């Protein structure tokens, strides 16, 4: 037996584990201090009442012989896939039902999708970005290239035709930078991918935070995307499903090469290695797209966006430059006085008892940057911002 030694190439300490370690070490040493967490991107508001009602009713279904459900379809129940289809249509994107696959979340699918692609492919990943794209490809031994996201390009790198990539990751609105591509910019990526015979793995986990006109909510609405893009989406941030677990992936039928269809290969992959998302959870997810459920989740998103605004206004008042905060729950700021990310992390923790996430953990270009999230309660956000302001305005 030999292990997959590619695992030796993954950075040992996962970013959030190190953040949590330093925060708990501080709390253990200073039990009297209240530490405020604007670090990990987990939601804090409970599930919407319409979702809870649907979950309860689905539990009741499981208690009766007539409505009990055993194994479900690998690709998800039609009732949920049809509601996702209608959601896309309401934004002008027409999908065939066969193109929608329900899963237990975007993270699993983003990792698992690599099963259908050759290990020989070269991968292009923005830097900085959500660490999962890099780590899953390192595990598989793929060659990784980076597209530099910097302050100069607004953290939105554009295609470079001198770079040859086969698998391109785009995350918009981006975690961690909060920057979001316009439809016009995404069209350039779509043209590049089609020209290079590449696939774009488009992570739209934060699409529901977009408010500005002209920013893309889905890559699949862009002309030419159906031959080159796969879209990953999640109920986690849309509807507070981080602990309930549900997401979906859309694979257009036109995404084909040499007689192989990405859609058919994914169905084959899922039916071999995955036995579906619980019926109860899918019923809860379907409630998100009812009129009542959607109105409720929009209220929750508005709550997080108010927090984002509170943080963004504090940065404005401190003359700290940042991206995000408007079409995203993340505020990505430049550490003051040219500080390094982990030094700023320690300063905020020790002097203000506020936990954020050091940008360096998201990639080389994240050094000198810092991520704050809008997912805490309003009280915690206000208190954290007031502490940051009094620390940094001294
Ligand atoms: N994609 C991005 C960009 C994320 O930030 C996250 C979670 O933080 C995910 C995917 C994971 O989503 P899920 O909870 O659906 O697995």
GROMACS .gro file of C-alpha atoms and ligand atoms in nm:
model
  410
    1UNK     CA    1   0.000   0.000   0.000
    2UNK     CA    2   0.115   0.354  -0.074
    3UNK     CA    3  -0.052   0.670   0.052
    4UNK     CA    4  -0.138   0.961  -0.174
    5UNK     CA    5   0.171   1.164  -0.095
    6UNK     CA    6   0.020   1.472  -0.259
    7UNK     CA    7  -0.133   1.527   0.085
    8UNK     CA    8   0.217   1.616   0.206
    9UNK     CA    9   0.203   1.920  -0.019
   10UNK     CA   10  -0.100   2.076   0.151
   11UNK     CA   11  -0.025   2.346   0.405
   12UNK     CA   12  -0.064   2.165   0.737
   13UNK     CA   13  -0.265   2.414   0.937
   14UNK     CA   14  -0.598   2.499   0.788
   15UNK     CA   15  -0.646   2.876   0.812
   16UNK     CA   16  -0.956   2.874   1.030
   17UNK     CA   17  -0.809   2.616   1.265
   18UNK     CA   18  -0.516   2.850   1.332
   19UNK     CA   19  -0.751   3.147   1.380
   20UNK     CA   20  -0.957   2.943   1.627
   21UNK     CA   21  -0.642   2.822   1.806
   22UNK     CA   22  -0.507   3.174   1.861
   23UNK     CA   23  -0.851   3.303   1.969
   24UNK     CA   24  -0.900   3.023   2.224
   25UNK     CA   25  -0.546   3.057   2.357
   26UNK     CA   26  -0.618   3.429   2.413
   27UNK     CA   27  -0.953   3.356   2.584
   28UNK     CA   28  -0.793   3.093   2.807
   29UNK     CA   29  -0.527   3.345   2.916
   30UNK     CA   30  -0.778   3.631   2.958
   31UNK     CA   31  -1.107   3.473   3.071
   32UNK     CA   32  -1.242   3.813   3.180
   33UNK     CA   33  -1.227   3.960   2.827
   34UNK     CA   34  -1.515   3.919   2.583
   35UNK     CA   35  -1.380   3.820   2.242
   36UNK     CA   36  -1.595   3.927   1.945
   37UNK     CA   37  -1.580   3.708   1.636
   38UNK     CA   38  -1.595   3.857   1.288
   39UNK     CA   39  -1.375   3.580   1.152
   40UNK     CA   40  -1.526   3.259   1.022
   41UNK     CA   41  -1.791   3.298   0.753
   42UNK     CA   42  -2.069   3.114   0.935
   43UNK     CA   43  -2.420   3.254   0.958
   44UNK     CA   44  -2.586   3.328   1.292
   45UNK     CA   45  -2.955   3.392   1.219
   46UNK     CA   46  -3.189   3.092   1.254
   47UNK     CA   47  -3.360   2.926   0.959
   48UNK     CA   48  -3.658   3.114   0.815
   49UNK     CA   49  -4.002   3.018   0.959
   50UNK     CA   50  -4.118   2.886   0.619
   51UNK     CA   51  -3.818   2.652   0.610
   52UNK     CA   52  -3.881   2.531   0.966
   53UNK     CA   53  -4.247   2.463   0.880
   54UNK     CA   54  -4.143   2.261   0.574
   55UNK     CA   55  -3.885   2.066   0.776
   56UNK     CA   56  -4.147   1.977   1.040
   57UNK     CA   57  -4.395   1.869   0.779
   58UNK     CA   58  -4.128   1.655   0.607
   59UNK     CA   59  -4.050   1.487   0.940
   60UNK     CA   60  -4.421   1.404   0.967
   61UNK     CA   61  -4.410   1.259   0.613
   62UNK     CA   62  -4.142   1.017   0.734
   63UNK     CA   63  -4.371   0.897   1.015
   64UNK     CA   64  -4.645   0.767   0.786
   65UNK     CA   65  -4.635   0.464   0.560
   66UNK     CA   66  -4.803   0.654   0.273
   67UNK     CA   67  -4.556   0.943   0.269
   68UNK     CA   68  -4.239   0.778   0.398
   69UNK     CA   69  -3.932   0.826   0.173
   70UNK     CA   70  -3.639   0.590   0.133
   71UNK     CA   71  -3.349   0.648  -0.105
   72UNK     CA   72  -3.415   0.954  -0.317
   73UNK     CA   73  -3.296   1.035  -0.670
   74UNK     CA   74  -2.917   1.088  -0.690
   75UNK     CA   75  -2.967   1.424  -0.857
   76UNK     CA   76  -3.228   1.546  -0.607
   77UNK     CA   77  -3.607   1.546  -0.591
   78UNK     CA   78  -3.791   1.711  -0.879
   79UNK     CA   79  -3.984   1.936  -0.638
   80UNK     CA   80  -3.656   2.105  -0.540
   81UNK     CA   81  -3.494   2.098  -0.884
   82UNK     CA   82  -3.808   2.252  -1.035
   83UNK     CA   83  -3.802   2.533  -0.780
   84UNK     CA   84  -3.433   2.598  -0.860
   85UNK     CA   85  -3.524   2.597  -1.229
   86UNK     CA   86  -3.795   2.858  -1.167
   87UNK     CA   87  -3.553   3.067  -0.957
   88UNK     CA   88  -3.308   3.082  -1.249
   89UNK     CA   89  -3.588   3.157  -1.495
   90UNK     CA   90  -3.700   3.449  -1.280
   91UNK     CA   91  -3.353   3.595  -1.349
   92UNK     CA   92  -3.374   3.517  -1.720
   93UNK     CA   93  -3.163   3.198  -1.721
   94UNK     CA   94  -3.331   2.895  -1.877
   95UNK     CA   95  -3.215   2.557  -1.750
   96UNK     CA   96  -3.321   2.206  -1.838
   97UNK     CA   97  -3.415   2.003  -1.530
   98UNK     CA   98  -3.146   1.747  -1.620
   99UNK     CA   99  -2.884   2.018  -1.569
  100UNK     CA  100  -2.959   2.069  -1.198
  101UNK     CA  101  -2.798   1.846  -0.935
  102UNK     CA  102  -2.881   1.882  -0.566
  103UNK     CA  103  -2.603   1.814  -0.317
  104UNK     CA  104  -2.514   1.851   0.049
  105UNK     CA  105  -2.338   2.180  -0.024
  106UNK     CA  106  -2.110   2.362  -0.263
  107UNK     CA  107  -1.791   2.258  -0.085
  108UNK     CA  108  -1.847   1.887  -0.153
  109UNK     CA  109  -1.934   1.947  -0.517
  110UNK     CA  110  -1.640   2.182  -0.573
  111UNK     CA  111  -1.409   1.908  -0.451
  112UNK     CA  112  -1.592   1.614  -0.605
  113UNK     CA  113  -1.631   1.764  -0.953
  114UNK     CA  114  -1.259   1.705  -1.002
  115UNK     CA  115  -1.338   1.333  -1.039
  116UNK     CA  116  -1.460   1.400  -1.393
  117UNK     CA  117  -1.144   1.585  -1.503
  118UNK     CA  118  -0.803   1.444  -1.587
  119UNK     CA  119  -0.523   1.477  -1.332
  120UNK     CA  120  -0.313   1.616  -1.620
  121UNK     CA  121  -0.519   1.935  -1.639
  122UNK     CA  122  -0.363   2.266  -1.545
  123UNK     CA  123  -0.567   2.469  -1.299
  124UNK     CA  124  -0.598   2.848  -1.277
  125UNK     CA  125  -0.699   2.980  -0.937
  126UNK     CA  126  -0.733   3.343  -0.832
  127UNK     CA  127  -0.503   3.448  -0.550
  128UNK     CA  128  -0.633   3.520  -0.289
  129UNK     CA  129  -0.932   3.285  -0.279
  130UNK     CA  130  -1.136   3.034  -0.079
  131UNK     CA  131  -0.870   2.770   0.007
  132UNK     CA  132  -1.074   2.467  -0.103
  133UNK     CA  133  -0.995   2.510  -0.474
  134UNK     CA  134  -0.621   2.493  -0.417
  135UNK     CA  135  -0.619   2.216  -0.158
  136UNK     CA  136  -0.845   1.981  -0.355
  137UNK     CA  137  -0.622   2.016  -0.660
  138UNK     CA  138  -0.302   1.975  -0.459
  139UNK     CA  139  -0.449   1.649  -0.324
  140UNK     CA  140  -0.499   1.532  -0.682
  141UNK     CA  141  -0.149   1.640  -0.785
  142UNK     CA  142  -0.260   1.893  -1.047
  143UNK     CA  143  -0.042   2.179  -1.163
  144UNK     CA  144  -0.178   2.508  -1.027
  145UNK     CA  145  -0.130   2.853  -1.176
  146UNK     CA  146  -0.249   3.169  -1.007
  147UNK     CA  147  -0.435   3.470  -1.141
  148UNK     CA  148  -0.321   3.767  -0.934
  149UNK     CA  149  -0.603   3.952  -0.762
  150UNK     CA  150  -0.457   4.275  -0.631
  151UNK     CA  151  -0.561   4.617  -0.513
  152UNK     CA  152  -0.459   4.747  -0.858
  153UNK     CA  153  -0.709   4.529  -1.047
  154UNK     CA  154  -0.978   4.569  -0.781
  155UNK     CA  155  -0.918   4.202  -0.681
  156UNK     CA  156  -1.079   4.099  -1.010
  157UNK     CA  157  -0.812   3.944  -1.234
  158UNK     CA  158  -0.893   3.929  -1.603
  159UNK     CA  159  -0.787   3.659  -1.853
  160UNK     CA  160  -0.434   3.655  -1.987
  161UNK     CA  161  -0.421   3.473  -2.322
  162UNK     CA  162  -0.054   3.388  -2.274
  163UNK     CA  163  -0.161   3.156  -1.988
  164UNK     CA  164  -0.290   2.812  -2.084
  165UNK     CA  165  -0.529   2.671  -1.830
  166UNK     CA  166  -0.778   2.384  -1.849
  167UNK     CA  167  -0.976   2.432  -1.529
  168UNK     CA  168  -1.047   2.789  -1.420
  169UNK     CA  169  -1.197   2.879  -1.084
  170UNK     CA  170  -1.401   3.196  -1.049
  171UNK     CA  171  -1.568   3.293  -0.723
  172UNK     CA  172  -1.797   3.594  -0.750
  173UNK     CA  173  -1.883   3.767  -0.523
  174UNK     CA  174  -1.548   3.656  -0.399
  175UNK     CA  175  -1.454   3.503  -0.070
  176UNK     CA  176  -1.245   3.664   0.079
  177UNK     CA  177  -1.224   3.990  -0.118
  178UNK     CA  178  -1.596   4.062  -0.160
  179UNK     CA  179  -1.523   4.179  -0.516
  180UNK     CA  180  -1.781   4.080  -0.779
  181UNK     CA  181  -1.745   4.055  -1.157
  182UNK     CA  182  -1.969   4.249  -1.390
  183UNK     CA  183  -2.147   4.061  -1.669
  184UNK     CA  184  -1.914   4.230  -1.917
  185UNK     CA  185  -1.604   4.108  -1.731
  186UNK     CA  186  -1.741   3.756  -1.703
  187UNK     CA  187  -1.804   3.753  -2.078
  188UNK     CA  188  -1.427   3.802  -2.122
  189UNK     CA  189  -1.363   3.496  -1.905
  190UNK     CA  190  -1.620   3.295  -2.099
  191UNK     CA  191  -1.455   3.391  -2.430
  192UNK     CA  192  -1.114   3.299  -2.291
  193UNK     CA  193  -1.238   2.961  -2.163
  194UNK     CA  194  -1.403   2.877  -2.496
  195UNK     CA  195  -1.089   2.982  -2.685
  196UNK     CA  196  -0.870   2.763  -2.463
  197UNK     CA  197  -1.112   2.469  -2.454
  198UNK     CA  198  -1.118   2.513  -2.077
  199UNK     CA  199  -1.390   2.478  -1.817
  200UNK     CA  200  -1.487   2.749  -1.568
  201UNK     CA  201  -1.588   2.625  -1.225
  202UNK     CA  202  -1.802   2.917  -1.115
  203UNK     CA  203  -1.871   2.946  -0.744
  204UNK     CA  204  -2.185   3.155  -0.692
  205UNK     CA  205  -2.224   3.080  -0.320
  206UNK     CA  206  -2.275   3.452  -0.247
  207UNK     CA  207  -2.487   3.553  -0.547
  208UNK     CA  208  -2.781   3.652  -0.329
  209UNK     CA  209  -2.575   3.938  -0.181
  210UNK     CA  210  -2.548   4.115  -0.516
  211UNK     CA  211  -2.747   4.435  -0.529
  212UNK     CA  212  -2.580   4.642  -0.801
  213UNK     CA  213  -2.709   4.637  -1.158
  214UNK     CA  214  -2.469   4.492  -1.413
  215UNK     CA  215  -2.303   4.249  -1.172
  216UNK     CA  216  -2.348   3.884  -1.264
  217UNK     CA  217  -2.568   3.666  -1.042
  218UNK     CA  218  -2.502   3.360  -1.257
  219UNK     CA  219  -2.239   3.287  -1.520
  220UNK     CA  220  -2.498   3.084  -1.709
  221UNK     CA  221  -2.673   3.401  -1.823
  222UNK     CA  222  -2.358   3.501  -2.015
  223UNK     CA  223  -2.354   3.431  -2.386
  224UNK     CA  224  -2.125   3.133  -2.457
  225UNK     CA  225  -2.116   3.005  -2.097
  226UNK     CA  226  -2.314   2.691  -2.169
  227UNK     CA  227  -2.019   2.536  -2.354
  228UNK     CA  228  -1.762   2.614  -2.086
  229UNK     CA  229  -1.907   2.669  -1.738
  230UNK     CA  230  -2.032   2.475  -1.439
  231UNK     CA  231  -2.206   2.672  -1.166
  232UNK     CA  232  -2.197   2.586  -0.795
  233UNK     CA  233  -2.446   2.731  -0.556
  234UNK     CA  234  -2.543   2.686  -0.197
  235UNK     CA  235  -2.828   2.741   0.047
  236UNK     CA  236  -2.568   2.805   0.319
  237UNK     CA  237  -2.535   3.180   0.289
  238UNK     CA  238  -2.861   3.235   0.100
  239UNK     CA  239  -3.078   3.073   0.361
  240UNK     CA  240  -2.869   2.985   0.664
  241UNK     CA  241  -2.816   2.618   0.570
  242UNK     CA  242  -2.452   2.596   0.688
  243UNK     CA  243  -2.555   2.334   0.943
  244UNK     CA  244  -2.852   2.193   0.754
  245UNK     CA  245  -2.646   2.124   0.438
  246UNK     CA  246  -2.785   2.172   0.092
  247UNK     CA  247  -2.654   2.314  -0.234
  248UNK     CA  248  -2.679   2.258  -0.606
  249UNK     CA  249  -2.463   2.241  -0.914
  250UNK     CA  250  -2.570   2.325  -1.266
  251UNK     CA  251  -2.398   2.151  -1.556
  252UNK     CA  252  -2.517   2.259  -1.902
  253UNK     CA  253  -2.580   1.982  -2.155
  254UNK     CA  254  -2.357   2.162  -2.407
  255UNK     CA  255  -2.043   2.116  -2.195
  256UNK     CA  256  -1.885   1.834  -2.396
  257UNK     CA  257  -1.547   1.729  -2.533
  258UNK     CA  258  -1.442   1.438  -2.755
  259UNK     CA  259  -1.782   1.272  -2.718
  260UNK     CA  260  -1.781   1.302  -2.337
  261UNK     CA  261  -2.053   1.502  -2.164
  262UNK     CA  262  -1.974   1.669  -1.831
  263UNK     CA  263  -2.341   1.640  -1.735
  264UNK     CA  264  -2.355   1.264  -1.799
  265UNK     CA  265  -2.020   1.201  -1.632
  266UNK     CA  266  -2.132   1.392  -1.321
  267UNK     CA  267  -2.456   1.193  -1.301
  268UNK     CA  268  -2.249   0.875  -1.331
  269UNK     CA  269  -2.010   1.000  -1.062
  270UNK     CA  270  -2.291   1.097  -0.826
  271UNK     CA  271  -2.484   0.774  -0.875
  272UNK     CA  272  -2.166   0.580  -0.795
  273UNK     CA  273  -2.042   0.772  -0.492
  274UNK     CA  274  -2.340   0.966  -0.354
  275UNK     CA  275  -2.682   0.861  -0.228
  276UNK     CA  276  -2.855   1.195  -0.222
  277UNK     CA  277  -2.950   1.468   0.021
  278UNK     CA  278  -3.207   1.381   0.291
  279UNK     CA  279  -3.569   1.425   0.181
  280UNK     CA  280  -3.633   1.637   0.491
  281UNK     CA  281  -3.352   1.878   0.403
  282UNK     CA  282  -3.463   1.906   0.040
  283UNK     CA  283  -3.816   1.991   0.156
  284UNK     CA  284  -3.670   2.266   0.374
  285UNK     CA  285  -3.460   2.395   0.082
  286UNK     CA  286  -3.761   2.402  -0.151
  287UNK     CA  287  -3.940   2.629   0.097
  288UNK     CA  288  -3.667   2.890   0.036
  289UNK     CA  289  -3.809   2.948  -0.311
  290UNK     CA  290  -4.171   2.990  -0.205
  291UNK     CA  291  -4.298   3.348  -0.199
  292UNK     CA  292  -4.317   3.341   0.179
  293UNK     CA  293  -3.977   3.174   0.226
  294UNK     CA  294  -3.799   3.400  -0.018
  295UNK     CA  295  -3.933   3.715   0.149
  296UNK     CA  296  -3.807   3.581   0.483
  297UNK     CA  297  -3.457   3.496   0.363
  298UNK     CA  298  -3.428   3.837   0.196
  299UNK     CA  299  -3.489   3.989   0.537
  300UNK     CA  300  -3.202   3.788   0.682
  301UNK     CA  301  -2.972   3.887   0.397
  302UNK     CA  302  -3.069   4.252   0.452
  303UNK     CA  303  -2.973   4.211   0.820
  304UNK     CA  304  -2.625   4.086   0.726
  305UNK     CA  305  -2.592   4.362   0.470
  306UNK     CA  306  -2.667   4.624   0.734
  307UNK     CA  307  -2.380   4.477   0.937
  308UNK     CA  308  -2.157   4.495   0.629
  309UNK     CA  309  -2.251   4.860   0.593
  310UNK     CA  310  -2.166   4.927   0.959
  311UNK     CA  311  -1.819   4.778   0.906
  312UNK     CA  312  -1.769   4.954   0.572
  313UNK     CA  313  -1.863   5.292   0.721
  314UNK     CA  314  -1.615   5.239   1.003
  315UNK     CA  315  -1.342   5.171   0.747
  316UNK     CA  316  -1.441   5.488   0.562
  317UNK     CA  317  -1.416   5.688   0.883
  318UNK     CA  318  -1.069   5.543   0.949
  319UNK     CA  319  -0.964   5.606   0.585
  320UNK     CA  320  -0.884   5.237   0.547
  321UNK     CA  321  -0.932   5.116   0.192
  322UNK     CA  322  -1.134   4.800   0.131
  323UNK     CA  323  -1.335   4.602  -0.122
  324UNK     CA  324  -1.664   4.423  -0.061
  325UNK     CA  325  -1.924   4.509   0.194
  326UNK     CA  326  -2.180   4.603  -0.067
  327UNK     CA  327  -2.247   4.299  -0.283
  328UNK     CA  328  -2.094   4.063  -0.035
  329UNK     CA  329  -2.092   3.979   0.336
  330UNK     CA  330  -1.714   4.026   0.342
  331UNK     CA  331  -1.508   4.339   0.397
  332UNK     CA  332  -1.153   4.297   0.269
  333UNK     CA  333  -0.938   4.571   0.406
  334UNK     CA  334  -0.579   4.689   0.377
  335UNK     CA  335  -0.407   4.647   0.712
  336UNK     CA  336  -0.313   4.991   0.847
  337UNK     CA  337   0.047   5.117   0.840
  338UNK     CA  338   0.155   4.840   0.604
  339UNK     CA  339   0.113   4.576   0.875
  340UNK     CA  340   0.128   4.209   0.788
  341UNK     CA  341  -0.198   4.015   0.812
  342UNK     CA  342  -0.111   3.795   1.110
  343UNK     CA  343   0.041   4.092   1.296
  344UNK     CA  344  -0.282   4.284   1.246
  345UNK     CA  345  -0.475   3.975   1.358
  346UNK     CA  346  -0.274   3.964   1.683
  347UNK     CA  347  -0.311   4.339   1.735
  348UNK     CA  348  -0.691   4.328   1.696
  349UNK     CA  349  -0.717   4.023   1.919
  350UNK     CA  350  -0.494   4.156   2.194
  351UNK     CA  351  -0.593   4.522   2.195
  352UNK     CA  352  -0.958   4.510   2.087
  353UNK     CA  353  -1.052   4.143   2.144
  354UNK     CA  354  -1.185   4.124   1.789
  355UNK     CA  355  -1.120   3.820   1.572
  356UNK     CA  356  -1.095   3.856   1.196
  357UNK     CA  357  -0.923   3.647   0.931
  358UNK     CA  358  -0.571   3.726   0.810
  359UNK     CA  359  -0.560   3.773   0.435
  360UNK     CA  360  -0.230   3.584   0.404
  361UNK     CA  361  -0.425   3.263   0.474
  362UNK     CA  362  -0.607   3.301   0.142
  363UNK     CA  363  -0.299   3.330  -0.077
  364UNK     CA  364   0.023   3.521  -0.135
  365UNK     CA  365  -0.163   3.832  -0.254
  366UNK     CA  366  -0.367   3.832   0.065
  367UNK     CA  367  -0.062   3.939   0.267
  368UNK     CA  368  -0.123   4.284   0.412
  369UNK     CA  369  -0.501   4.238   0.388
  370UNK     CA  370  -0.762   4.130   0.639
  371UNK     CA  371  -1.117   3.991   0.616
  372UNK     CA  372  -1.406   4.090   0.840
  373UNK     CA  373  -1.746   3.927   0.800
  374UNK     CA  374  -2.098   4.061   0.839
  375UNK     CA  375  -2.241   3.737   0.977
  376UNK     CA  376  -2.224   3.821   1.347
  377UNK     CA  377  -2.520   3.976   1.529
  378UNK     CA  378  -2.578   4.349   1.492
  379UNK     CA  379  -2.485   4.401   1.859
  380UNK     CA  380  -2.153   4.219   1.817
  381UNK     CA  381  -2.081   4.403   1.491
  382UNK     CA  382  -2.148   4.743   1.647
  383UNK     CA  383  -1.936   4.664   1.952
  384UNK     CA  384  -1.650   4.522   1.741
  385UNK     CA  385  -1.653   4.824   1.511
  386UNK     CA  386  -1.649   5.065   1.802
  387UNK     CA  387  -1.349   4.883   1.954
  388UNK     CA  388  -1.165   4.881   1.618
  389UNK     CA  389  -1.235   5.250   1.575
  390UNK     CA  390  -1.105   5.346   1.916
  391UNK     CA  391  -0.794   5.130   1.868
  392UNK     CA  392  -0.706   5.256   1.522
  393UNK     CA  393  -0.801   5.620   1.553
  394UNK     CA  394  -0.550   5.668   1.837
  395LIG     N1  395  -1.785   2.849  -0.172
  395LIG     C1  396  -1.743   2.957  -0.105
  395LIG     C2  397  -1.679   3.067  -0.181
  395LIG     C3  398  -1.757   2.964   0.033
  395LIG     O1  399  -1.711   3.071   0.098
  395LIG     C4  400  -1.817   2.857   0.102
  395LIG     C5  401  -1.832   2.858   0.248
  395LIG     O2  402  -1.785   2.939   0.322
  395LIG     C6  403  -1.860   2.747   0.029
  395LIG     C7  404  -1.843   2.746  -0.108
  395LIG     C8  405  -1.917   2.629   0.099
  395LIG     O3  406  -2.052   2.623   0.086
  395LIG     P1  407  -2.136   2.504   0.146
  395LIG     O4  408  -2.170   2.538   0.287
  395LIG     O5  409  -2.255   2.496   0.057
  395LIG     O6  410  -2.054   2.379   0.139
   0.00000   0.00000   0.00000
